[in-house]
Every structure is written in C-alpha cells, then in structure tokens.
C-alpha cells in the first residue's frame, strides 16, 4: 500500500522557491508509519517526491489514501404547525364573476426547504393600481404612463401585459386629506375594475381608520360574493365592524400591523372573534431594502417559523407591500454614474426586496415594476422545480472564457 | 452549544475569578457577560493565559467555538474573515462576518481589464448610514490552461493589490504555479474535488492556505471530501455545494440551507465550515444579452446572501447589479440585538441655511430613515433634530415618556441648535402634538405641530413654512 501511495503522490513540479517556503516545517520529524483505524487505512506520508532534503518536507500527517465516504444526512424536521389556506376570488359557480380562484398559504415546511417538502401554492403576485394619478418613480411611470388616470385600463395592462395574478387597487383618493372621494364613487371605481379584468381583487384603503371602514362597507356590499381581499384592517380601526362587514359579504382581509409580532397576534385574536382563520392574511410591514428591510425580514422569518412550530395566532399567509422598495432613494434617484441607470437599479431594488422576503415565506406580493414581477415569477417557478441539475454548469465557471 | 444557550455563568465558571479588572470590566462576571454576547474576546483576560488556567482556557475556547468555523483569507489589513456563524437565523443572535464578495478575473484578461477589475475591488464604495460598502476579494480564474501564464498573472495582481485572492483552477499544477509566487499571502485555493483532492490537500498543507471543496449537487461527496481533508490535517475548509442557476436555484438554496442547519443546529463538525456560492455560473448558460445575464447574476446573488453563503464569486461589476447586494448584505448582517436606533444628532438635509426649517424626530432607526427619505425625496433643505428616545418610535415614546419636553430641551441645548438657525421655531411630529405646550415652555421656542406621517412634511412646509 505504501508503494501504491507513493506513486499516487502529488505530481507537483516543485521549484526551488518552494524549499524556502517549506523551511518553516523543518522542525517536524517525519515518520513512515502505517496503521489501521477501524476499516480505514491511514498512512503517514514520507517526504514529498522531488524534495531532496527530507527535513524540508511538509509536515507528517496521517492521510487517508481514499476518499472517506461519509453520507450527508439532511437534517430534515417535522413541524407541528401549518399555515391556513386563504382562497381569494370567486368564480360564477361560487357566487362571483372571477375567471379563477387563487389560494394562499397551506405551507407545512419553511419556504423552499425542498428537502422537507414543497410549497402547496406558488406565491401570488398582485400589481398596484391607483384610483388617481400619483407620484411614481420614473422607472415605474414609463410603463404605465398612458393609464395613470384610468384605474380600469391600468388594471387591464397589469393583467394582460404584465401578467399580474391579481390587481391591488388602492383607493388613495378617499383620503379626507386628498380628495375625500365618497364611498359610492370609490365603489363605482371598484366595479369598473371588476368588469374590466377577471382576476381576484385586493382593495386598499387610505389609512384613515374611519374613512376606510365607511368605504370598505360600501365596497364589500357591491362586490358581494367576489371574495375580495381588503387591505387592510388595523388595530386602530373598529375591528368588530370591519370584520363583520367582511364576513357578511364573503370577503377576506389583510391584518396589518407595524413590525411587531405581539401586535400581529393581538390583532388576530381580536379578528378571530368575528372571522374564521381562513379569511385572514397577515402583513407585518415591508420596509425597503436599505431602509429597514432587516427588521421586516427577521419579523417575517420569526413569524413563519413560530407558526410552523405551532403558534396558532400566526398561522396565516403573509403579505408584503413590496412596492415600498421604491421608498429607497437608491431605487429612484439618479446617483453617480458608477451605480448605473436608475431604470435598472430601481427594478432590481424591488426584485431584491421581493426575493429576500420570499425566502421568509411571503405568500402574497403587492408590486410595481413589470421586470420585478417577471423575475419574481421566474424565480418562484424555478424554486419549485426539482429538475435534475446540470453539474457541468456549476464547474465550468472556473474556466469560462468571457 | 448554540450561542443563545450559553449563559454568563457557564463562562464565569471557567474564568480565573480574580476580579482583577485588567480586561477593563468591573469583575469577572461582567466580563463573562460580554464574552457570551460576543462583544469581547478571551484574549482580553491576561490571567487566563497563565499556565495554571490552560485547561480552563481550552474549555472556554471549545465552549465559545462557533459551529461554523471562522476562516481568514489574505493577510494584513485587507484580509477577509468568512464564516464564524453562531446561529442559523439572525434573530437568534446575530450574523458575523458579512458575505465576502469576490470579483473574478481571468488569467487571459488584458492588462486594462485586470486593472479595471482590481480598481473596482479597491475603490468602488458607497456611503450608507455611516458605513462604507465595498467589494472584498479577487477570484483569479485560470482560463488559459497554462500554468506559466497563471503564475505570471498571479504575480502581477499580487504586486498590484493587497486584496485577498482566491486562486481558481481544478488543476493542482496550475494552482501551484501561482502559489510559488504568492503562497504566503494566504490565498483561498479553489478547489479540491473527488478527482484532485490528494494533490490539492498537499498544496494547502504545504502553503498553509485555506482550501475550498467542490462537489456540485452531491452533498455526500462534499461531506466525504470535507472528512477526508480533515483527516489530512486541514482545518480551514470552505464548502462549495455548487451553484445552479435558473431551474437549479431551488436545489442550490436547499443544499446551502441543509448544510448550515446541520452545522448550527446539529453540531455537525464535518460541515461546520463557511459556505461559498458562485452566482457567476449564470455566465455558463447561453447568453442572450449581457444585460439579462447581469440581471440574473444580481438577483441570484441576493438569494445566496440571504441563504447562508459566506462567500460569493460574481462577474458583473455594474453598479446597478452590485449596489443592491451590498446594501442587502449590510442589512442582514446588522446586529438585531442592538436597539434599532440611530445616534442622536442634528442632521442637515440638502443645503440648509439659517432660515431653514428645523424639524425633530426620534432616534428609532425606522422613524428616522423614513423621515430622512421623505425629506430627501422632496429635495427639502432643512435641519432634523434627532432626539434620543432609546430607539422608540414617536407614538410609543410619547406614551412611554421617552419623548418629553425636557428631552427636547436637552437636545436643543446639546446640539447647539440656536447656532444653526436664526429663528426659534421647532416643528414637532404630529404624533407628539400633545407635548407642544410643554415643549414651548421648556425650550422657549415656538412649536409648530407637523404632519402625522413624515410623508406629509413637504406639503406641510409648503403651506406652513414662510422663510
């Protein structure tokens, strides 16, 4: 065996310079030994071939002659909890008019831990549509320029051209400090959008707890049976009234809290008094990459892991207002030339924000830029793929001529 | 033992218990607490290095050893440390040693190209909340298949830059040609495989360099190679389970996740090493347009930073592709144990003069950055007085008496606000409206109650501020 191994010794062409480098090993005494440990044959190597001065050889180490075959056992876990499934939209058969129904949630394992299981449903991607012209980053605006004043056409563009699963209609104009649009007019806008696209809808308020409730009441009524997702119910709203309206007309809601798991639990507890768990999606707040994404990330990651470990108050699909990525000035501002055009930097900012949160378990994304939407869709499709990988690709990079 | 399970008592038990204060702490228990929180190193305790404490010292080192070994690449000031992770999820403690980003250089590149890429690693930098975001390393790839050439380029690069270098070739003869020249600079050798591990292990031992192990898509082979190198006497190992773009991304992230979990949660020492990934594998696929491939590389990199890569090798140097990942890395590697606060200060936005408006807010980081981005977005020139509320948001700080009239008065004084402006009007957050009277009283300044949300600041100033 020693003989065979000496032949297999590294075929290195050692230059004289190596001797200098090796001098630090000179104090190590070399031995030729052969021993057996279990069924392993380990040998201690003599001087390296080609080196004339034995005391200048590498250190003596017991070296295996063959690869020590040891299986890697994937540390696969069982989780006591699972995420409830929330269904959005309703077809004619179910009392609505949507072309399809989408499901969120249902996970039994952490996101994309493929060794443990797959995601029951791909994440749902909604594109933002506003009921009035608003300020948008240039990179976003260029894609929706022609429809800014027409929410229904904006919705059509989002679905037909940009491939949105859902439309996330923000009724920003109802804000008493903006246009104070009446519930009746807001509801009319919603109906127009419902008639223009056949995907499930999310209806967003303006953040004023009283006004949002009044508008939600009207919208819920005129969209009865459509299983709209309301965005959102918050701790400062009349939770009983809001939940009852949502329940009465067969809708679902996002429960929004601000970066605090305890508040997320508290809001859910209050909602459970009026709504089944299957009507609730949670949003623990999305902060932009560079502007608090780390908090958003860790709260979502903790929330999902706690849910899988059995925390019943958090076992809901998670929503993310990924559009918040555009709050980062690096997303929309012109920077020094080395940081590239904002037309690429902006959508990449939204993409990275989305992907980072995707890996915490977000089920529902509310987004802005078509390229970010397309990328998120490609990645989630690929993340669920169990196609055999092509090993060569992962090796070829070393010698790749670019 | 996972970091979070270690208590100061565990550490205290093995300290010399002299309460000598040589470490700068009041007593050994205080030192133990800092040790457990990884704020200080054992080296700060002089008595511990005495002979009679040798066994305790070893015990402590073992106790504190991170489940993912920390490895240094390069030497000197620019050396990069990778790994050293204590936990799988950052909320369990904190992540240490941000993912190192290595930029590839081919040994067939022109001199101009080499210079340009080295310059990027050395000087590309972005100032972000008081930190400078930078690239870390160079990955020199042998594409010429010519050992002499590889050695010559390695020489050129190592003479030109102190940046740590990763030498990439699966041919040991080629790697050696570079090691002869720069073996003392502690490059990372890439890589030992099932085919070349003997020779590679030999090189790593001989030159005392860290070495990467590559077994694409085969965790058992990766595990076996790691066991084998350990048996060869190597300790500084980096694991590359292979980076597969597109359809392979799921398996890539799953492999990294399972390896990290085995190390952090199960104490598997064979895989208790830094993980590396090579988003630049996207360039091995058919390239429709370089722009698209850069895009793919950038987003793939982000997922790898999130999912446990301690080192990534990238090709694209375009700012729009690099910056989001440098910021992401900074975000994920901030210490979640630290209060989410910024330093109290008087901050300037735009080009304020003495007549510019003066606003105040809390030092809760998110509040502050939201205000900052709203003010910046609107291009407003103003001062913002950041008040120490112990990292609590406006609403909670008012309720919890962390934001009080006295605190405001103290900040006005501390930061010499009256030297900056020639008026005496202070704009306070809408959510602190009920403090307005008290603040006027305590500061002697006129108080304007600002909007409830900082997004309303531009409109508010337009309507209410006459300069």
CSV table of C-alpha atoms in Angstrom, one decimal, chain A residues 62-360:
chain,number,residue,atom,x,y,z
A,62,UNK,CA,-1.9,10.7,8.8
A,63,UNK,CA,-3.5,10.9,5.5
A,64,UNK,CA,-6.3,8.9,4.0
A,65,UNK,CA,-5.5,7.2,0.8
A,66,UNK,CA,-9.0,7.2,-0.5
A,67,UNK,CA,-11.9,9.5,0.0
A,68,UNK,CA,-13.5,8.8,3.4
A,69,UNK,CA,-17.0,8.1,2.3
A,70,UNK,CA,-19.4,9.6,4.7
A,71,UNK,CA,-23.0,10.2,3.9
A,72,UNK,CA,-24.5,13.6,4.5
A,73,UNK,CA,-27.9,13.1,6.2
A,74,UNK,CA,-30.0,16.1,5.5
A,75,UNK,CA,-31.3,17.4,8.9
A,76,UNK,CA,-35.0,17.2,7.9
A,77,UNK,CA,-37.5,18.2,10.6
A,78,UNK,CA,-41.2,17.7,11.3
A,79,UNK,CA,-43.2,20.8,12.1
A,80,UNK,CA,-46.3,20.7,14.4
A,81,UNK,CA,-48.0,23.6,12.8
A,82,UNK,CA,-49.1,24.6,9.3
A,83,UNK,CA,-50.4,27.7,7.6
A,84,UNK,CA,-54.1,28.1,6.9
A,85,UNK,CA,-55.2,28.3,3.3
A,86,UNK,CA,-56.9,31.5,2.3
A,87,UNK,CA,-58.8,31.5,-1.0
A,88,UNK,CA,-59.2,34.7,-3.0
A,89,UNK,CA,-61.7,35.5,-5.8
A,90,UNK,CA,-64.8,33.5,-6.6
A,91,UNK,CA,-66.0,32.1,-10.0
A,92,UNK,CA,-69.6,32.3,-11.2
A,93,UNK,CA,-70.2,28.8,-9.7
A,94,UNK,CA,-69.1,30.2,-6.3
A,95,UNK,CA,-71.1,33.4,-6.4
A,96,UNK,CA,-68.6,35.7,-8.0
A,97,UNK,CA,-67.5,36.6,-11.5
A,98,UNK,CA,-63.8,35.9,-11.4
A,99,UNK,CA,-62.1,33.7,-14.0
A,100,UNK,CA,-60.2,31.8,-11.4
A,101,UNK,CA,-59.7,31.4,-7.7
A,102,UNK,CA,-56.3,31.8,-6.1
A,103,UNK,CA,-55.1,30.1,-2.9
A,104,UNK,CA,-52.5,31.5,-0.5
A,105,UNK,CA,-50.8,29.5,2.3
A,106,UNK,CA,-51.1,25.9,3.2
A,107,UNK,CA,-47.4,25.5,3.9
A,108,UNK,CA,-46.2,22.8,6.2
A,109,UNK,CA,-42.5,23.5,6.0
A,110,UNK,CA,-40.3,26.6,5.9
A,111,UNK,CA,-40.1,28.3,2.5
A,112,UNK,CA,-38.4,26.4,-0.2
A,113,UNK,CA,-36.8,23.8,2.1
A,114,UNK,CA,-37.1,21.4,-0.7
A,115,UNK,CA,-35.6,18.6,1.3
A,116,UNK,CA,-38.6,18.8,3.6
A,117,UNK,CA,-41.4,19.5,1.2
A,118,UNK,CA,-42.7,21.8,-1.5
A,119,UNK,CA,-44.9,24.9,-1.3
A,120,UNK,CA,-48.5,23.9,-2.0
A,121,UNK,CA,-49.2,27.1,-3.9
A,122,UNK,CA,-46.9,29.5,-5.8
A,123,UNK,CA,-46.8,33.0,-4.2
A,124,UNK,CA,-49.5,35.3,-5.7
A,125,UNK,CA,-48.3,38.5,-7.3
A,126,UNK,CA,-50.6,41.5,-7.5
A,127,UNK,CA,-49.7,44.7,-9.3
A,128,UNK,CA,-50.6,48.0,-7.8
A,129,UNK,CA,-53.2,50.2,-9.4
A,130,UNK,CA,-54.2,53.6,-8.0
A,131,UNK,CA,-57.6,55.3,-8.3
A,132,UNK,CA,-56.0,58.7,-9.1
A,133,UNK,CA,-52.7,59.9,-10.6
A,134,UNK,CA,-50.0,59.7,-8.1
A,135,UNK,CA,-46.2,60.4,-8.0
A,136,UNK,CA,-44.3,57.4,-9.3
A,137,UNK,CA,-40.7,56.7,-9.8
A,138,UNK,CA,-39.6,57.4,-13.4
A,139,UNK,CA,-38.7,53.7,-14.0
A,140,UNK,CA,-42.2,52.7,-13.0
A,141,UNK,CA,-44.0,55.6,-14.6
A,142,UNK,CA,-42.7,54.9,-18.0
A,143,UNK,CA,-44.6,51.6,-18.1
A,144,UNK,CA,-48.0,52.9,-17.0
A,145,UNK,CA,-47.9,56.5,-18.4
A,146,UNK,CA,-50.9,56.0,-20.6
A,147,UNK,CA,-53.3,54.6,-18.0
A,148,UNK,CA,-52.5,56.7,-14.9
A,149,UNK,CA,-55.9,58.3,-14.9
A,150,UNK,CA,-57.9,55.2,-15.7
A,151,UNK,CA,-57.8,52.5,-13.0
A,152,UNK,CA,-59.7,50.0,-15.1
A,153,UNK,CA,-57.3,50.3,-18.0
A,154,UNK,CA,-54.4,50.3,-15.6
A,155,UNK,CA,-55.7,47.0,-14.2
A,156,UNK,CA,-56.1,45.6,-17.7
A,157,UNK,CA,-52.5,46.5,-18.5
A,158,UNK,CA,-51.3,44.9,-15.3
A,159,UNK,CA,-53.1,41.6,-16.0
A,160,UNK,CA,-52.8,41.3,-19.8
A,161,UNK,CA,-49.4,42.8,-20.4
A,162,UNK,CA,-47.5,42.4,-17.1
A,163,UNK,CA,-49.0,39.1,-16.0
A,164,UNK,CA,-50.4,40.1,-12.6
A,165,UNK,CA,-52.2,37.3,-10.8
A,166,UNK,CA,-54.3,39.9,-9.0
A,167,UNK,CA,-54.9,43.6,-9.1
A,168,UNK,CA,-54.2,45.6,-6.0
A,169,UNK,CA,-56.4,48.6,-6.3
A,170,UNK,CA,-55.5,51.4,-3.9
A,171,UNK,CA,-58.3,53.8,-3.2
A,172,UNK,CA,-55.9,56.6,-2.3
A,173,UNK,CA,-58.4,59.3,-3.4
A,174,UNK,CA,-60.8,58.5,-0.5
A,175,UNK,CA,-58.3,60.1,1.9
A,176,UNK,CA,-60.0,63.1,3.6
A,177,UNK,CA,-56.8,65.0,3.2
A,178,UNK,CA,-56.5,64.2,-0.5
A,179,UNK,CA,-59.8,64.1,-2.5
A,180,UNK,CA,-62.1,62.7,0.1
A,181,UNK,CA,-63.8,60.6,-2.6
A,182,UNK,CA,-67.2,59.3,-1.3
A,183,UNK,CA,-67.7,55.5,-0.6
A,184,UNK,CA,-70.2,55.4,-3.5
A,185,UNK,CA,-67.8,56.8,-6.1
A,186,UNK,CA,-65.0,54.6,-4.7
A,187,UNK,CA,-67.3,51.5,-5.0
A,188,UNK,CA,-68.0,52.5,-8.6
A,189,UNK,CA,-64.3,52.5,-9.4
A,190,UNK,CA,-64.1,49.0,-7.9
A,191,UNK,CA,-66.9,47.8,-10.0
A,192,UNK,CA,-65.3,49.2,-13.2
A,193,UNK,CA,-62.1,47.3,-12.4
A,194,UNK,CA,-64.1,44.2,-11.7
A,195,UNK,CA,-65.8,44.4,-15.1
A,196,UNK,CA,-62.5,45.0,-16.9
A,197,UNK,CA,-60.4,42.2,-15.5
A,198,UNK,CA,-61.4,38.8,-14.3
A,199,UNK,CA,-58.7,38.2,-11.7
A,200,UNK,CA,-59.3,38.4,-8.0
A,201,UNK,CA,-59.0,41.9,-6.5
A,202,UNK,CA,-57.4,43.5,-3.5
A,203,UNK,CA,-59.0,46.7,-2.4
A,204,UNK,CA,-56.8,49.1,-0.4
A,205,UNK,CA,-57.9,52.0,1.7
A,206,UNK,CA,-56.1,55.2,2.5
A,207,UNK,CA,-55.0,54.5,6.1
A,208,UNK,CA,-57.7,56.7,7.8
A,209,UNK,CA,-59.4,54.2,10.1
A,210,UNK,CA,-62.8,55.8,10.0
A,211,UNK,CA,-62.9,56.6,6.3
A,212,UNK,CA,-61.5,53.2,5.3
A,213,UNK,CA,-64.3,51.5,7.2
A,214,UNK,CA,-67.0,53.5,5.6
A,215,UNK,CA,-65.5,52.8,2.1
A,216,UNK,CA,-65.0,49.1,2.9
A,217,UNK,CA,-68.6,48.8,4.0
A,218,UNK,CA,-69.8,50.1,0.6
A,219,UNK,CA,-67.3,48.2,-1.5
A,220,UNK,CA,-67.9,44.9,0.4
A,221,UNK,CA,-71.6,45.3,-0.3
A,222,UNK,CA,-71.4,46.0,-4.1
A,223,UNK,CA,-68.8,43.2,-4.6
A,224,UNK,CA,-70.8,40.6,-2.6
A,225,UNK,CA,-69.6,37.1,-3.2
A,226,UNK,CA,-66.4,38.1,-5.1
A,227,UNK,CA,-64.2,37.2,-2.2
A,228,UNK,CA,-62.2,40.4,-2.3
A,229,UNK,CA,-59.1,40.8,-0.2
A,230,UNK,CA,-59.4,44.0,1.9
A,231,UNK,CA,-56.2,45.9,2.6
A,232,UNK,CA,-56.4,46.3,5.5
A,233,UNK,CA,-57.8,46.0,8.9
A,234,UNK,CA,-55.6,47.6,11.6
A,235,UNK,CA,-55.6,47.8,15.4
A,236,UNK,CA,-56.9,51.4,15.3
A,237,UNK,CA,-60.0,50.6,13.3
A,238,UNK,CA,-63.3,49.4,14.6
A,239,UNK,CA,-62.3,45.8,14.3
A,240,UNK,CA,-65.7,44.3,15.1
A,241,UNK,CA,-67.5,46.4,12.5
A,242,UNK,CA,-64.8,45.9,9.8
A,243,UNK,CA,-64.7,42.2,10.4
A,244,UNK,CA,-68.4,41.8,10.4
A,245,UNK,CA,-68.7,43.6,7.0
A,246,UNK,CA,-66.0,41.4,5.5
A,247,UNK,CA,-67.7,38.3,6.9
A,248,UNK,CA,-71.2,39.3,5.9
A,249,UNK,CA,-70.3,39.7,2.2
A,250,UNK,CA,-68.0,36.7,2.0
A,251,UNK,CA,-64.6,38.5,1.6
A,252,UNK,CA,-61.2,38.2,3.2
A,253,UNK,CA,-58.8,40.7,4.8
A,254,UNK,CA,-55.2,41.6,5.4
A,255,UNK,CA,-54.5,42.2,9.1
A,256,UNK,CA,-51.8,44.9,9.1
A,257,UNK,CA,-49.5,45.6,12.0
A,258,UNK,CA,-46.3,47.6,12.2
A,259,UNK,CA,-43.3,45.5,12.7
A,260,UNK,CA,-44.4,43.8,15.9
A,261,UNK,CA,-45.2,40.1,16.3
A,262,UNK,CA,-47.2,40.7,19.5
A,263,UNK,CA,-49.4,43.2,17.8
A,264,UNK,CA,-49.9,40.8,14.9
A,265,UNK,CA,-51.1,38.2,17.4
A,266,UNK,CA,-53.3,40.8,19.2
A,267,UNK,CA,-55.0,41.9,16.1
A,268,UNK,CA,-55.6,38.3,15.0
A,269,UNK,CA,-57.1,37.4,18.4
A,270,UNK,CA,-59.5,40.3,18.0
A,271,UNK,CA,-60.4,39.2,14.5
A,272,UNK,CA,-61.0,35.6,15.5
A,273,UNK,CA,-64.0,36.8,17.4
A,274,UNK,CA,-65.6,37.6,14.2
A,275,UNK,CA,-63.8,35.9,11.3
A,276,UNK,CA,-62.7,32.4,10.5
A,277,UNK,CA,-58.9,32.0,10.3
A,278,UNK,CA,-59.3,31.2,6.6
A,279,UNK,CA,-60.3,34.8,6.0
A,280,UNK,CA,-57.1,36.4,7.3
A,281,UNK,CA,-53.8,37.2,5.7
A,282,UNK,CA,-51.2,39.0,7.8
A,283,UNK,CA,-48.9,41.8,6.9
A,284,UNK,CA,-46.2,42.7,9.4
A,285,UNK,CA,-44.9,45.6,7.3
A,286,UNK,CA,-42.4,45.7,4.5
A,287,UNK,CA,-39.6,48.1,4.7
A,288,UNK,CA,-37.4,48.8,1.7
A,289,UNK,CA,-34.0,47.3,1.0
A,290,UNK,CA,-31.7,49.7,2.8
A,291,UNK,CA,-34.5,51.3,4.9
A,292,UNK,CA,-35.3,48.7,7.4
A,293,UNK,CA,-35.6,45.5,5.3
A,294,UNK,CA,-33.6,43.7,8.0
A,295,UNK,CA,-36.4,44.3,10.5
A,296,UNK,CA,-39.1,43.3,8.1
A,297,UNK,CA,-37.1,40.2,7.1
A,298,UNK,CA,-36.5,39.0,10.7
A,299,UNK,CA,-40.1,39.6,11.8
A,300,UNK,CA,-41.4,37.7,8.9
A,301,UNK,CA,-38.9,34.9,9.3
A,302,UNK,CA,-39.7,34.6,13.0
A,303,UNK,CA,-43.4,34.8,12.3
A,304,UNK,CA,-43.3,32.0,9.8
A,305,UNK,CA,-41.1,29.7,11.9
A,306,UNK,CA,-43.2,30.4,15.0
A,307,UNK,CA,-46.3,29.5,13.0
A,308,UNK,CA,-44.8,26.2,11.9
A,309,UNK,CA,-43.7,25.4,15.4
A,310,UNK,CA,-47.3,25.7,16.5
A,311,UNK,CA,-48.1,29.3,17.2
A,312,UNK,CA,-51.7,29.3,16.1
A,313,UNK,CA,-52.1,33.1,16.2
A,314,UNK,CA,-49.5,33.4,13.4
A,315,UNK,CA,-50.5,30.6,11.1
A,316,UNK,CA,-51.6,32.8,8.3
A,317,UNK,CA,-50.4,33.5,4.8
A,318,UNK,CA,-48.1,36.6,4.8
A,319,UNK,CA,-48.5,39.6,2.6
A,320,UNK,CA,-45.8,42.1,1.6
A,321,UNK,CA,-46.3,45.6,0.2
A,322,UNK,CA,-43.1,45.2,-1.8
A,323,UNK,CA,-43.8,48.4,-3.6
A,324,UNK,CA,-42.3,50.1,-0.5
A,325,UNK,CA,-38.9,49.2,-2.0
A,326,UNK,CA,-39.4,52.4,-4.1
A,327,UNK,CA,-39.1,54.4,-0.9
A,328,UNK,CA,-35.4,53.8,-1.0
A,329,UNK,CA,-33.7,56.7,-2.7
A,330,UNK,CA,-31.3,54.2,-4.3
A,331,UNK,CA,-34.3,52.8,-6.2
A,332,UNK,CA,-35.5,56.0,-7.8
A,333,UNK,CA,-32.7,58.6,-7.6
A,334,UNK,CA,-30.0,59.4,-10.1
A,335,UNK,CA,-26.7,58.5,-8.4
A,336,UNK,CA,-23.1,58.8,-9.5
A,337,UNK,CA,-22.6,57.1,-12.9
A,338,UNK,CA,-20.8,54.1,-11.4
A,339,UNK,CA,-24.2,53.0,-9.8
A,340,UNK,CA,-25.8,52.6,-13.2
A,341,UNK,CA,-29.1,53.8,-14.7
A,342,UNK,CA,-31.9,54.0,-12.2
A,343,UNK,CA,-34.1,52.3,-14.9
A,344,UNK,CA,-32.2,49.1,-14.0
A,345,UNK,CA,-31.3,49.9,-10.4
A,346,UNK,CA,-34.9,50.6,-9.4
A,347,UNK,CA,-36.5,47.4,-10.5
A,348,UNK,CA,-33.5,45.5,-9.2
A,349,UNK,CA,-34.2,47.2,-5.8
A,350,UNK,CA,-37.7,45.9,-5.9
A,351,UNK,CA,-36.6,42.5,-7.1
A,352,UNK,CA,-34.1,42.0,-4.3
A,353,UNK,CA,-36.6,43.3,-1.7
A,354,UNK,CA,-39.2,40.8,-3.0
A,355,UNK,CA,-36.8,37.8,-3.2
A,356,UNK,CA,-35.4,38.4,0.3
A,357,UNK,CA,-38.9,38.4,1.7
A,358,UNK,CA,-39.9,35.4,-0.5
A,359,UNK,CA,-37.3,33.4,1.4
A,360,UNK,CA,-39.0,34.3,4.7
